[in-house]
Structures are given as C-alpha cells and as structure tokens.
mmCIF file of C-alpha atoms in Angstrom:
data_model
loop_
_atom_site.group_PDB
_atom_site.id
_atom_site.type_symbol
_atom_site.label_atom_id
_atom_site.label_comp_id
_atom_site.label_asym_id
_atom_site.label_seq_id
_atom_site.Cartn_x
_atom_site.Cartn_y
_atom_site.Cartn_z
ATOM 1 C CA MET F 1 -9.814 -82.462 -39.413
ATOM 2 C CA ALA F 2 -10.214 -84.858 -36.443
ATOM 3 C CA SER F 3 -13.989 -86.067 -35.854
ATOM 4 C CA LEU F 4 -15.408 -85.254 -32.487
ATOM 5 C CA LYS F 5 -15.139 -88.993 -31.380
ATOM 6 C CA THR F 6 -11.171 -88.477 -31.170
ATOM 7 C CA LEU F 7 -11.481 -85.907 -29.059
ATOM 8 C CA ALA F 8 -11.524 -85.948 -24.960
ATOM 9 C CA PRO F 9 -12.145 -83.725 -22.314
ATOM 10 C CA HIS F 10 -10.246 -82.584 -19.611
ATOM 11 C CA VAL F 11 -11.146 -81.998 -16.226
ATOM 12 C CA ARG F 12 -9.016 -78.958 -13.891
ATOM 13 C CA LEU F 13 -9.457 -79.525 -10.343
ATOM 14 C CA SER F 14 -8.405 -77.081 -7.904
ATOM 15 C CA ILE F 15 -9.933 -76.896 -3.906
ATOM 16 C CA ARG F 16 -9.520 -73.664 -2.719
ATOM 17 C CA ASN F 17 -10.443 -72.325 0.909
ATOM 18 C CA PRO F 18 -13.235 -70.002 -0.332
ATOM 19 C CA LYS F 19 -12.493 -67.738 3.564
ATOM 20 C CA SER F 20 -8.792 -66.657 1.757
ATOM 21 C CA LYS F 21 -8.085 -63.671 1.054
ATOM 22 C CA ASN F 22 -5.777 -65.106 -1.033
ATOM 23 C CA ASP F 23 -6.129 -66.481 -4.429
ATOM 24 C CA SER F 24 -4.051 -69.464 -4.281
ATOM 25 C CA GLU F 25 -5.320 -72.727 -4.759
ATOM 26 C CA PHE F 26 -4.503 -76.777 -4.602
ATOM 27 C CA GLY F 27 -4.571 -77.601 -8.135
ATOM 28 C CA ARG F 28 -2.511 -79.435 -10.719
ATOM 29 C CA GLY F 29 0.949 -77.940 -9.744
ATOM 30 C CA ILE F 30 0.922 -77.996 -6.657
ATOM 31 C CA ALA F 31 -0.693 -81.497 -6.418
ATOM 32 C CA GLU F 32 2.634 -83.120 -8.517
ATOM 33 C CA LEU F 33 4.811 -80.890 -6.335
ATOM 34 C CA CYS F 34 3.645 -82.583 -3.103
ATOM 35 C CA LEU F 35 3.953 -85.687 -4.782
ATOM 36 C CA GLY F 36 6.953 -85.099 -5.811
ATOM 37 C CA VAL F 37 8.064 -84.536 -2.116
ATOM 38 C CA ARG F 38 6.028 -87.730 -1.012
ATOM 39 C CA GLU F 39 7.968 -90.090 -3.698
ATOM 40 C CA HIS F 40 12.016 -88.018 -3.078
ATOM 41 C CA GLY F 41 10.977 -86.843 0.491
ATOM 42 C CA SER F 42 12.519 -83.882 -0.301
ATOM 43 C CA LEU F 43 11.176 -80.149 -1.403
ATOM 44 C CA ASN F 44 14.402 -79.396 -3.403
ATOM 45 C CA ALA F 45 14.211 -82.657 -4.961
ATOM 46 C CA ALA F 46 10.781 -82.092 -5.860
ATOM 47 C CA ALA F 47 11.317 -79.079 -7.624
ATOM 48 C CA LYS F 48 14.081 -79.984 -9.639
ATOM 49 C CA GLY F 49 12.204 -82.845 -10.724
ATOM 50 C CA MET F 50 9.396 -80.279 -12.161
ATOM 51 C CA GLY F 51 12.130 -78.655 -13.712
ATOM 52 C CA MET F 52 11.494 -75.437 -10.787
ATOM 53 C CA ALA F 53 13.903 -73.389 -8.969
ATOM 54 C CA TYR F 54 13.680 -74.294 -5.564
ATOM 55 C CA SER F 55 12.442 -70.687 -4.434
ATOM 56 C CA LYS F 56 10.083 -70.917 -6.923
ATOM 57 C CA ALA F 57 8.710 -74.218 -4.977
ATOM 58 C CA TRP F 58 9.411 -72.863 -1.998
ATOM 59 C CA ARG F 59 7.030 -69.455 -2.640
ATOM 60 C CA ILE F 60 4.321 -71.978 -4.197
ATOM 61 C CA ILE F 61 3.936 -74.252 -0.646
ATOM 62 C CA ARG F 62 3.858 -70.616 1.374
ATOM 63 C CA ASP F 63 1.387 -68.680 -1.127
ATOM 64 C CA THR F 64 -0.788 -72.388 -0.558
ATOM 65 C CA GLU F 65 -0.682 -73.225 3.141
ATOM 66 C CA GLU F 66 -1.228 -69.532 3.519
ATOM 67 C CA ALA F 67 -4.750 -69.654 0.769
ATOM 68 C CA LEU F 68 -5.425 -72.764 2.792
ATOM 69 C CA GLY F 69 -5.308 -72.401 6.415
ATOM 70 C CA LEU F 70 -2.622 -75.535 6.569
ATOM 71 C CA GLN F 71 0.537 -76.635 6.736
ATOM 72 C CA LEU F 72 1.499 -78.899 3.617
ATOM 73 C CA LEU F 73 4.937 -79.592 4.631
ATOM 74 C CA GLU F 74 6.882 -80.949 8.012
ATOM 75 C CA ARG F 75 10.402 -79.504 7.332
ATOM 76 C CA ASP F 76 13.317 -81.236 8.507
ATOM 77 C CA GLY F 77 15.819 -78.869 7.507
ATOM 78 C CA ALA F 78 18.516 -80.590 5.905
ATOM 79 C CA HIS F 79 17.532 -83.774 6.713
ATOM 80 C CA GLY F 80 14.350 -82.844 3.289
ATOM 81 C CA SER F 81 10.718 -82.231 3.773
ATOM 82 C CA THR F 82 6.967 -84.792 3.971
ATOM 83 C CA LEU F 83 4.077 -84.031 3.267
ATOM 84 C CA THR F 84 1.755 -83.628 6.554
ATOM 85 C CA LYS F 85 -1.616 -85.772 7.826
ATOM 86 C CA GLN F 86 -3.418 -83.218 6.168
ATOM 87 C CA ALA F 87 -1.522 -82.679 3.209
ATOM 88 C CA ASP F 88 -1.134 -86.165 2.211
ATOM 89 C CA ALA F 89 -4.603 -87.042 3.160
ATOM 90 C CA LEU F 90 -5.715 -83.866 0.293
ATOM 91 C CA LEU F 91 -3.633 -85.359 -2.163
ATOM 92 C CA ASP F 92 -4.928 -88.723 -2.136
ATOM 93 C CA THR F 93 -8.292 -86.977 -2.263
ATOM 94 C CA TYR F 94 -7.758 -84.752 -4.916
ATOM 95 C CA PHE F 95 -6.433 -86.896 -7.058
ATOM 96 C CA THR F 96 -8.969 -89.826 -6.588
ATOM 97 C CA LEU F 97 -11.586 -86.968 -7.356
ATOM 98 C CA SER F 98 -9.088 -86.164 -10.730
ATOM 99 C CA GLU F 99 -10.055 -89.406 -11.880
ATOM 100 C CA ARG F 100 -13.701 -89.218 -11.029
ATOM 101 C CA LEU F 101 -14.242 -86.676 -12.547
ATOM 102 C CA GLU F 102 -12.059 -87.467 -16.056
ATOM 103 C CA ALA F 103 -14.001 -90.391 -15.759
ATOM 104 C CA GLU F 104 -18.103 -89.217 -15.556
ATOM 105 C CA ALA F 105 -16.756 -86.588 -18.176
ATOM 106 C CA GLN F 106 -15.708 -88.876 -20.481
ATOM 107 C CA GLN F 107 -18.475 -91.122 -20.006
ATOM 108 C CA ALA F 108 -21.027 -87.699 -20.452
ATOM 109 C CA TYR F 109 -18.689 -86.467 -23.511
ATOM 110 C CA ARG F 110 -19.552 -90.105 -25.223
ATOM 111 C CA GLN F 111 -23.019 -89.860 -24.563
ATOM 112 C CA GLN F 112 -23.592 -86.552 -25.963
ATOM 113 C CA LEU F 113 -21.987 -87.141 -29.309
#
C-alpha cells in the first residue's frame, strides 16, 4: 500500500464559455491538439502525433470554436494551419494556469498531511 506522502493531487483545468449551449470546453485534449498545430503547422500532423483521425481532430476543433465563440485555427488548405492570435494567447494562458494550479494543489496537499 502507498503512503499518503507518496500520492499527489492532479488538477484538470478547462476553460469554457458559460453562455454556450455547446458542452465543449478548452481542456487538456484540445490544448494538446493546438500545441501540436503550433509545433507542426498542421492539424493533420497534430492529429497523427496524438494517434487521432484527422476527421475527429477537425470535429473537436469545430465544436470547441463554436462553444467558445472564437476561431482557433487559420486554415491554409494544403499548406497547413496555424493558431489564431486568440488561440495562441488562450493556449499560453491554459498552460500557465494549469502549472500554477498544479503547484498550488501540491503545496496544499503537503500542508494537509
């Protein structure tokens, strides 16, 4: 059996539009997909890197764009895709908040023991 001191909390952040009727949120999965687009310059390459079908990645992007009310990708046909300025800012904010919340959760957990 593990001791409580060997365990660690894990925080899952999601960003959503509270006015949206669509349940899609910007969470870890879509953040990783957007990070792949940033790194590879292509939604197709990002999807392949995650072991995901392009059609599923495209559906996730569309659903999230609709839910958030903002465009995430600039599509350039056969030349790939890039993140919009808003998506770049959202992605950076998401990872910054995730790291901060994870660190705070770790500290609070240790203080409770």
